[in-house]
mmCIF file of C-alpha atoms and ligand atoms in Angstrom:
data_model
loop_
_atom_site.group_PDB
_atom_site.id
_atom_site.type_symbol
_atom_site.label_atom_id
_atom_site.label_comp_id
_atom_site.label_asym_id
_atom_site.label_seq_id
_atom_site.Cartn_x
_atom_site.Cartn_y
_atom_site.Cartn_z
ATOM 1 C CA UNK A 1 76.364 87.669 87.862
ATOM 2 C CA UNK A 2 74.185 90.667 87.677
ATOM 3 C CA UNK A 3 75.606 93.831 85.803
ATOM 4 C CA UNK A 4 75.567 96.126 89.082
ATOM 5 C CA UNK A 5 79.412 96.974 88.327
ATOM 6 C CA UNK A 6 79.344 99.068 85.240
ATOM 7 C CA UNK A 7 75.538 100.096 86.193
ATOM 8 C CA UNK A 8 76.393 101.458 89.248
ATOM 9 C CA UNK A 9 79.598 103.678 88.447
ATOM 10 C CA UNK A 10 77.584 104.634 85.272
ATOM 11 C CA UNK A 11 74.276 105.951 87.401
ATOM 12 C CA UNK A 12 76.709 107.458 90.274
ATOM 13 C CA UNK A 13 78.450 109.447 88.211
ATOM 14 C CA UNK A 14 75.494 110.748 86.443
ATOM 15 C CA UNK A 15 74.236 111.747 89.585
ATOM 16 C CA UNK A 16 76.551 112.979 91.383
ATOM 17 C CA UNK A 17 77.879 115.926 89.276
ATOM 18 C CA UNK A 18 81.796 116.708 90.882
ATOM 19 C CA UNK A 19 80.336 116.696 94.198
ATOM 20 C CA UNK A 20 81.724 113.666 94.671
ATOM 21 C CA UNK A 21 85.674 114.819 94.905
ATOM 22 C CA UNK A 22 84.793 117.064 97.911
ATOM 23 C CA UNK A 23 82.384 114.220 99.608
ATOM 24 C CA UNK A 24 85.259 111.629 99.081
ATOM 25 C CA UNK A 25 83.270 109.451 97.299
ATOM 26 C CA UNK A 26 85.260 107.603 94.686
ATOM 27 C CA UNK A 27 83.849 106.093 91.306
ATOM 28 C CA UNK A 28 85.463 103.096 91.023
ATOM 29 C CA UNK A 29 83.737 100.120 90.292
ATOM 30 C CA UNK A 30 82.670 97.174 92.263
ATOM 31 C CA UNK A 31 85.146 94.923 92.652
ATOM 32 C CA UNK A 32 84.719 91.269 93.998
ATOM 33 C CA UNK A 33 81.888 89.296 93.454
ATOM 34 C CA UNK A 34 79.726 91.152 96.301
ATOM 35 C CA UNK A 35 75.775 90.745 96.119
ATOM 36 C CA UNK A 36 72.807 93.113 96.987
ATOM 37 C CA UNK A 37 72.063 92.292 100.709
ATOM 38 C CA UNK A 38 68.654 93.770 101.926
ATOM 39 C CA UNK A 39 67.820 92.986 105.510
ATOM 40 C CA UNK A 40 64.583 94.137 107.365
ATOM 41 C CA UNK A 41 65.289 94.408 111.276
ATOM 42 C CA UNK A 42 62.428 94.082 112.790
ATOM 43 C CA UNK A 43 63.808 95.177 116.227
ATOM 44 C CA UNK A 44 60.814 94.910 119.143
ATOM 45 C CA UNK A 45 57.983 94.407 116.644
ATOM 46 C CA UNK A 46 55.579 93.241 115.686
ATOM 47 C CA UNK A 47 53.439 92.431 119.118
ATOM 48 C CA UNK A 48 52.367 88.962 118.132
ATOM 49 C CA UNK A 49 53.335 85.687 116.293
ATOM 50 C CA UNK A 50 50.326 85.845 113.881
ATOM 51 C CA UNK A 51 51.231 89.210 112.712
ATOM 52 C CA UNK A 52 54.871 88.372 112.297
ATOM 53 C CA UNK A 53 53.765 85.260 110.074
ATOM 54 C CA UNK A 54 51.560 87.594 108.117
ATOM 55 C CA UNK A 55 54.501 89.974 107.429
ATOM 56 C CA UNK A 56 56.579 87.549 106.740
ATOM 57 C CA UNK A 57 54.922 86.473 103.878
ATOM 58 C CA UNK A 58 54.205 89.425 102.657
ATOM 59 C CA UNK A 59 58.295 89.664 102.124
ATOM 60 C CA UNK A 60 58.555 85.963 101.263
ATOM 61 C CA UNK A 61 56.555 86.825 98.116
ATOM 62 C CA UNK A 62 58.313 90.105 97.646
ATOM 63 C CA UNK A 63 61.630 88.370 97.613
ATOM 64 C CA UNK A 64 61.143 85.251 95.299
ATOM 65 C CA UNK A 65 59.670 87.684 92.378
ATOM 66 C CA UNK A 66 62.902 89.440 92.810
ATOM 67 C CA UNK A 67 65.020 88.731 89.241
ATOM 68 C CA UNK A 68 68.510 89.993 90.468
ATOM 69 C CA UNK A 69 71.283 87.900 92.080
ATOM 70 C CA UNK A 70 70.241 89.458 95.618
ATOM 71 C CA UNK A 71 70.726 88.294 99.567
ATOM 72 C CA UNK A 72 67.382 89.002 101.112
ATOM 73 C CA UNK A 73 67.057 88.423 104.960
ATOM 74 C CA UNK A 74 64.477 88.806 107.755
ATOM 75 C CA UNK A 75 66.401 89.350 111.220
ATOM 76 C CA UNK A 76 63.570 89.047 113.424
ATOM 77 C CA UNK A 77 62.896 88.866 117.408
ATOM 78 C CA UNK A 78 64.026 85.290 119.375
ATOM 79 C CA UNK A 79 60.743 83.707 119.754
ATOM 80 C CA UNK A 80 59.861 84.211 116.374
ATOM 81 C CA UNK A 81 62.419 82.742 114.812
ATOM 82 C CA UNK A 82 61.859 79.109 114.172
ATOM 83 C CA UNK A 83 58.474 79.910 112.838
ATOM 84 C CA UNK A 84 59.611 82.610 110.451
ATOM 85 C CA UNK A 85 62.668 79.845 109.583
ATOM 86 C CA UNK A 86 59.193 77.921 108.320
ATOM 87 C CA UNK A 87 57.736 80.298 106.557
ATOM 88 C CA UNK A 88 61.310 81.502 104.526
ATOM 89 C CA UNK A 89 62.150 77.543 104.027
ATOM 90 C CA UNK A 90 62.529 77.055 99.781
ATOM 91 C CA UNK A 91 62.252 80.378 99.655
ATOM 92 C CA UNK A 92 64.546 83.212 98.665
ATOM 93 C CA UNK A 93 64.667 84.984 102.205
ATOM 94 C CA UNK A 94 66.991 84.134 104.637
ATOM 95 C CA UNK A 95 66.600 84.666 108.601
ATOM 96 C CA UNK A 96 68.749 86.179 110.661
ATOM 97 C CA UNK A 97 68.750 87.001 114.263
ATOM 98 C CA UNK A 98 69.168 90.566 116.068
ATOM 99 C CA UNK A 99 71.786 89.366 118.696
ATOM 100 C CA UNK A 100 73.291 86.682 120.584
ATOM 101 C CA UNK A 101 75.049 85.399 123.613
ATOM 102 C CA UNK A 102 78.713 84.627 123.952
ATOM 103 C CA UNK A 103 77.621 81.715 126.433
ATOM 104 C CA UNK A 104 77.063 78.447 125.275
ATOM 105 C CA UNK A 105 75.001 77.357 127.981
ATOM 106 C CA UNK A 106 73.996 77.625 131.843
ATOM 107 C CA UNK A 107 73.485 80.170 134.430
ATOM 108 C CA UNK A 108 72.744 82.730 132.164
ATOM 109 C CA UNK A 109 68.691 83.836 132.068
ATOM 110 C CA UNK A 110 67.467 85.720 129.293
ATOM 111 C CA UNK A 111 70.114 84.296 127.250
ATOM 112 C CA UNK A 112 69.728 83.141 123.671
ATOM 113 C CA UNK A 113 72.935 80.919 122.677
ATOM 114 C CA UNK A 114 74.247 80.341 118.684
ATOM 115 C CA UNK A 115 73.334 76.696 118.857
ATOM 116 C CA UNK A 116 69.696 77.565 119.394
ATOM 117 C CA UNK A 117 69.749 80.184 116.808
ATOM 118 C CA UNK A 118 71.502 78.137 114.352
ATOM 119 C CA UNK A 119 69.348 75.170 115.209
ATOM 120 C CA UNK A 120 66.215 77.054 114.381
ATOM 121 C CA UNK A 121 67.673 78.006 110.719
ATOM 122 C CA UNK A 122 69.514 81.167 111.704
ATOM 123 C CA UNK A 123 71.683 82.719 109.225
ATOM 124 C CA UNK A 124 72.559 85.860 109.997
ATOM 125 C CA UNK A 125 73.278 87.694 113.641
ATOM 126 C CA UNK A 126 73.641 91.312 113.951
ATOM 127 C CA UNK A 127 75.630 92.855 116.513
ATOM 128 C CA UNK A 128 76.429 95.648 117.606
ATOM 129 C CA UNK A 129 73.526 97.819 116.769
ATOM 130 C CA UNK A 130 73.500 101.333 118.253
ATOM 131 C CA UNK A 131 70.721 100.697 119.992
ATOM 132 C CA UNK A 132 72.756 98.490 122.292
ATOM 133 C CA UNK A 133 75.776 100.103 122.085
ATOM 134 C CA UNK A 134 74.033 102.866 123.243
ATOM 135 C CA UNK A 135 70.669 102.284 123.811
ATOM 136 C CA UNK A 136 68.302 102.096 126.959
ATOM 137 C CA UNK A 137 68.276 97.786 126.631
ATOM 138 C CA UNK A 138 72.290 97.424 126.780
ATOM 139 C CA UNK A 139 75.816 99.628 126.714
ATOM 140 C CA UNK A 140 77.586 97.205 124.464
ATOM 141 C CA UNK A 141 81.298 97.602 124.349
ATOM 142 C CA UNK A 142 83.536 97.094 121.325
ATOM 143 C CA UNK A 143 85.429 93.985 123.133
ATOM 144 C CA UNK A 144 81.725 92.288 123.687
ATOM 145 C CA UNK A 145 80.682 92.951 120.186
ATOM 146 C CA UNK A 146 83.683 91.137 119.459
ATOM 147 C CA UNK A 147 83.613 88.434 121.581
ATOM 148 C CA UNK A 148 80.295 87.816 119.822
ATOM 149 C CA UNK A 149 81.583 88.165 116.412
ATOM 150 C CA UNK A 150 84.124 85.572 117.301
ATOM 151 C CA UNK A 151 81.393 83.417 118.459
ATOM 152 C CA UNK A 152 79.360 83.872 115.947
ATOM 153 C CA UNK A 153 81.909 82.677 113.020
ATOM 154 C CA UNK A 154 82.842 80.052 115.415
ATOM 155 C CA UNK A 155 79.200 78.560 115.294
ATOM 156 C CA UNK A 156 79.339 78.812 111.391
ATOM 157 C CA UNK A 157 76.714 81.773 111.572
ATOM 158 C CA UNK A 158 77.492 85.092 109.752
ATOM 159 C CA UNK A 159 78.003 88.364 111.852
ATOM 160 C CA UNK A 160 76.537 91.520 110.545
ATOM 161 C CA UNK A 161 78.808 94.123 111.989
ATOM 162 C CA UNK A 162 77.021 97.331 112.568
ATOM 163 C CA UNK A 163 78.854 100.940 112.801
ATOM 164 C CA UNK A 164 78.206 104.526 112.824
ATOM 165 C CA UNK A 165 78.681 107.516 114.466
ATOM 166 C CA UNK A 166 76.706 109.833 116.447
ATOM 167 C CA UNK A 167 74.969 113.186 115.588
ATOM 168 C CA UNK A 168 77.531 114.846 117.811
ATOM 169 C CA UNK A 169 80.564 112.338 116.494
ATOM 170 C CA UNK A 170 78.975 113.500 112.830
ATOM 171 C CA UNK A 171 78.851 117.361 113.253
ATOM 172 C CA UNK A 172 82.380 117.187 114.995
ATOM 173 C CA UNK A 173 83.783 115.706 111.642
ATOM 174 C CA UNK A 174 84.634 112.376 112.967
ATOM 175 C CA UNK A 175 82.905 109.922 111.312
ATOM 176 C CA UNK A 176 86.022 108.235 109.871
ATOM 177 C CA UNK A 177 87.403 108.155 113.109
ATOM 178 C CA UNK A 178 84.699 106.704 114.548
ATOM 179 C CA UNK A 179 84.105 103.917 111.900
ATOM 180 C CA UNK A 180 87.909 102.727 112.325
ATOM 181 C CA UNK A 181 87.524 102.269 115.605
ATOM 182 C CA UNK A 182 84.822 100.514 115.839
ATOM 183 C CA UNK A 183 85.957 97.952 112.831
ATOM 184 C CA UNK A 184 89.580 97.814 114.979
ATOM 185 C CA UNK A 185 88.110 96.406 118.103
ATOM 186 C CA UNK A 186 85.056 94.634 116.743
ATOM 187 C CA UNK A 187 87.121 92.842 113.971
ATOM 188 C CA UNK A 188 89.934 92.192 116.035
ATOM 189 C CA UNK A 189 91.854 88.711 115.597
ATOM 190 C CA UNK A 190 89.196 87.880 112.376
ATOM 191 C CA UNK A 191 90.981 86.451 109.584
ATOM 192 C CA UNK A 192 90.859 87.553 106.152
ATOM 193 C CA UNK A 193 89.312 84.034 105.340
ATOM 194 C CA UNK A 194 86.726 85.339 107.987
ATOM 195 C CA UNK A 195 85.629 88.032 106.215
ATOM 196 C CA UNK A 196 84.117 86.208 103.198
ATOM 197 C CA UNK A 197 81.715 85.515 106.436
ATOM 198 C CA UNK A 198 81.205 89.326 107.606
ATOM 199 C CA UNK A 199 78.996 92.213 106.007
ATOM 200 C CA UNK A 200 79.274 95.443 107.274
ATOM 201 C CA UNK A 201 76.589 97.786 107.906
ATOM 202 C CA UNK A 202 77.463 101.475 108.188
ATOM 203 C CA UNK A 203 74.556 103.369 110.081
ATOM 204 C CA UNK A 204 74.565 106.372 111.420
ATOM 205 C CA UNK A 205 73.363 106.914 114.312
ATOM 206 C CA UNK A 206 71.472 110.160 113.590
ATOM 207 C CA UNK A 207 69.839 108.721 110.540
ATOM 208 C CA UNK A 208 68.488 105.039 112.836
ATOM 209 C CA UNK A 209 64.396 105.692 112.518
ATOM 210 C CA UNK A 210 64.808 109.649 112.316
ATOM 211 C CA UNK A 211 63.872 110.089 108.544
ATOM 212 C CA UNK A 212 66.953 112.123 107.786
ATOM 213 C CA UNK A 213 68.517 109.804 105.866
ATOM 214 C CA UNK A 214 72.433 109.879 104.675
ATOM 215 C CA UNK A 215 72.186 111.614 101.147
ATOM 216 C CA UNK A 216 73.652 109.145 98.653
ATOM 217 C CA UNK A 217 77.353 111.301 98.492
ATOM 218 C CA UNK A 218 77.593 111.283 102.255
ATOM 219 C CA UNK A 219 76.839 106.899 102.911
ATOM 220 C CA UNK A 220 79.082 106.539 99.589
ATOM 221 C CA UNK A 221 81.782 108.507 100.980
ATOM 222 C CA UNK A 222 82.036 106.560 104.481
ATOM 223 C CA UNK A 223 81.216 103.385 102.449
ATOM 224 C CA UNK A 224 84.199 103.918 100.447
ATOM 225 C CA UNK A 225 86.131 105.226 103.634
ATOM 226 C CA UNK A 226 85.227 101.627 105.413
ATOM 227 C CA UNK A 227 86.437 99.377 101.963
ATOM 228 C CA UNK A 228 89.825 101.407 102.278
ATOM 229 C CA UNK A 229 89.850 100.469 105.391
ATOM 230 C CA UNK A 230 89.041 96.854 104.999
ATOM 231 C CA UNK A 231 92.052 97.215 101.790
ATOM 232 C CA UNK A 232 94.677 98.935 104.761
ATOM 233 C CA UNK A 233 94.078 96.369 107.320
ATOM 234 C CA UNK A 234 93.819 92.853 104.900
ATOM 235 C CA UNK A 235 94.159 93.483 100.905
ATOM 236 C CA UNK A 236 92.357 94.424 98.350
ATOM 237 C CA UNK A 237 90.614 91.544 97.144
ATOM 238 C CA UNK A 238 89.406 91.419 100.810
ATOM 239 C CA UNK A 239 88.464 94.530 100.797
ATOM 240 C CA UNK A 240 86.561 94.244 97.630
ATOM 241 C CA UNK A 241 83.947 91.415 98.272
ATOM 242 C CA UNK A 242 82.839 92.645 101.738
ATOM 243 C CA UNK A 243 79.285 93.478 101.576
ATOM 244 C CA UNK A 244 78.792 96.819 103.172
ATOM 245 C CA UNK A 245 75.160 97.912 103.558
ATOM 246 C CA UNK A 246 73.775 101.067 104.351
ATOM 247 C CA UNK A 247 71.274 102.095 107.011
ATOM 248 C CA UNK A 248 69.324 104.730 108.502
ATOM 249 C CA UNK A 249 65.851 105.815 107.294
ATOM 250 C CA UNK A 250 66.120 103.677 104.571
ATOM 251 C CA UNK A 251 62.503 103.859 102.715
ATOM 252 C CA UNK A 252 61.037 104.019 98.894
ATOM 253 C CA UNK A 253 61.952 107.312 97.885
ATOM 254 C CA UNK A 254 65.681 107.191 98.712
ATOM 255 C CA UNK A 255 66.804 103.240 98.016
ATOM 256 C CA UNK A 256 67.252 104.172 93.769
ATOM 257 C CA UNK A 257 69.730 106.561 94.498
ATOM 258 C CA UNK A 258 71.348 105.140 97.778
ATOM 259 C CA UNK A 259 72.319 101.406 95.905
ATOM 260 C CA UNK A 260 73.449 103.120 92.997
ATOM 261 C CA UNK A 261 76.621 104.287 94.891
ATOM 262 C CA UNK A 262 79.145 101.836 94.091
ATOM 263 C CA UNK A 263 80.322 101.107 97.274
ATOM 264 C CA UNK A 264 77.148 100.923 98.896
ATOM 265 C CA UNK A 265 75.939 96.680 98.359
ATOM 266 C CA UNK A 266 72.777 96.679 100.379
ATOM 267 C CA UNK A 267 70.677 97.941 103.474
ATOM 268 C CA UNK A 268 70.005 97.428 106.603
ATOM 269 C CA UNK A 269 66.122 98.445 107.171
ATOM 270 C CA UNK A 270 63.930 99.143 110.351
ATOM 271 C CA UNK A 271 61.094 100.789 109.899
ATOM 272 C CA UNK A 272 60.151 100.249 106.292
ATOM 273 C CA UNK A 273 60.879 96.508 106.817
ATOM 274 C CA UNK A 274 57.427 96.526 109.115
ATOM 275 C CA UNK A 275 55.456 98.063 106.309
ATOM 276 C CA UNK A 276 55.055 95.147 103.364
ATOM 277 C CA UNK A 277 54.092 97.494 100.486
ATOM 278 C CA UNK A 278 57.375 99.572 101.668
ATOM 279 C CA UNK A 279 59.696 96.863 101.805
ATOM 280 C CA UNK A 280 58.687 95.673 98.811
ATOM 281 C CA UNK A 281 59.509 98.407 97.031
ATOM 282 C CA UNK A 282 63.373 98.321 98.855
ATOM 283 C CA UNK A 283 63.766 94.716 98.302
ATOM 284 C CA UNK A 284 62.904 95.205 94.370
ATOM 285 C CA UNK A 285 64.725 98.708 93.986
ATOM 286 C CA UNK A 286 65.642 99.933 90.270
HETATM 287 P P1 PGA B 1 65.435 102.544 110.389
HETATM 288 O O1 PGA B 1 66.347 101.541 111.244
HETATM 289 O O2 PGA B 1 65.385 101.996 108.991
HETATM 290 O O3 PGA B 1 64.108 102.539 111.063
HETATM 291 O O4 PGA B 1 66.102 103.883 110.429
HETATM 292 C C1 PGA B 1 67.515 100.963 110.704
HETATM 293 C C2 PGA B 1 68.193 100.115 111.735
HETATM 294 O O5 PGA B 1 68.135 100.455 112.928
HETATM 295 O O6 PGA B 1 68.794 99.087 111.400
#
């Protein structure tokens, strides 16, 4: 297993100077056996198969030179999927999909089922992103994000749970609040055996393609806020191999510092993830 524990608290606490007792952050050190997880989400992009193929080997070849014991995943539009499941086959990326439908199958147009996803090499689902919980393309409730979570560990697939707070919800102090809500009613009725399944991703919603990214103190202090959560509501051990990834503006010049937080495992990319020489440079960070 790669040495990220002692690293980590080591380069955090160089960096962070006594800051960290007023941000909340703690310095303890990872727990669990939790691996890096970098995802690209490629949301609506790019326009056309060829140029997804293109990109996505460009991060094929980013990945597999990639030394460290790391989860590397492409979660890319629906009809893209099975041939970006091609491309990543034998190779170190896996693919993931950027939402689902609780249906199984039938009267329901537009919809995209688990079964298909899973039968075209799907790994991952996200749900829950803030651009559909409160975005122009859906108003996504908590008890819908959950239904899909459900479904989603019921197919065998892995849910990436996305939460975060608003600008407003950030400036009125109430991102903690915000974050336990959201993992009440999305995780609701999920096992602790079901969370070996579940990353987290913690984005806020003012950092989500803005460039004003979380400084490292401020994502480790909510990360570590979410893990105490995860220890309150299951246990410890739980608590401490849950994956929690950061995102928001994620790019070259602030991964170092972001994934040297201890309780920060990963991150959730947009942008960057379009940009190969970019994403390279996440997917290998220091
Ligand atoms: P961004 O998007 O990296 O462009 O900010 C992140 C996300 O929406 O997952």
């Amino acid at each position: 297993m790669y040495t990220r524990l002692v690293l980590g608290g080591a380069l955090l606490a160089a960096s962070l100077s006594g800051s960290d007792a007023a941000a909340g952050a703690t310095l303890r050190l990872r727990g669990g056996d939790r691996q890096y997880f970098i995802a690209g989400n490629w949301k609506l992009n790019p326009a056309t198969l060829d140029e997804a193929k293109t990109l996505a080997q460009a991060i094929v070849k980013s990945a597999d030179g990639n030394k460290r014991d790391q989860t590397t995943a492409i979660c890319c539009p629906y009809p893209y999927l099975a041939s970006i499941g091609e491309i990543c086959k034998g190779s170190k990326v896996s693919l993931g999909a950027e939402d689902c439908c609780v249906q199984d199958k039938g009267a329901f147009t537009g919809g995209v089922s688990t079964s298909m996803l899973k039968s075209c090499g799907v790994e991952f689902v996200l749900v829950g992103h803030s651009e559909r919980r409160h975005g122009n393309i859906a108003s996504e409730t908590d008890a819908e994000i959950n239904a899909k979570i459900r479904k989603i560990l019921d197919a065998g697939l892995k849910p990436v749970l996305c939460v975060g707070e608003t600008k407003e919800e950030y400036e009125g102090g109430l991102c903690n609040s915000v974050c336990s809500v959201q993992l009440t009613r999305g995780l609701a009725g999920v096992t602790k055996e079901e969370m070996s399944k579940i990353t987290i991703a913690y984005e806020p919603v003012w950092a989500i393609g803005t460039g004003l990214v979380a400084t490292p103190e401020v994502a480790q202090a909510t990360h570590s806020y979410i893990r105490s959560w995860l220890a309150k509501m299951y246990d410890e051990a739980t608590a401490a191999q849950v994956v929690i990834q950061y995102g928001g503006s994620v790019a070259p010049d602030n991964v170092d510092t972001l994934m040297a937080c201890p309780d920060i495992d990963g991150a959730l990319v947009g942008g960057a993830s379009l940009i190969p020489d970019k994403f390279d440079k996440i997917v290998n960070f220091k």
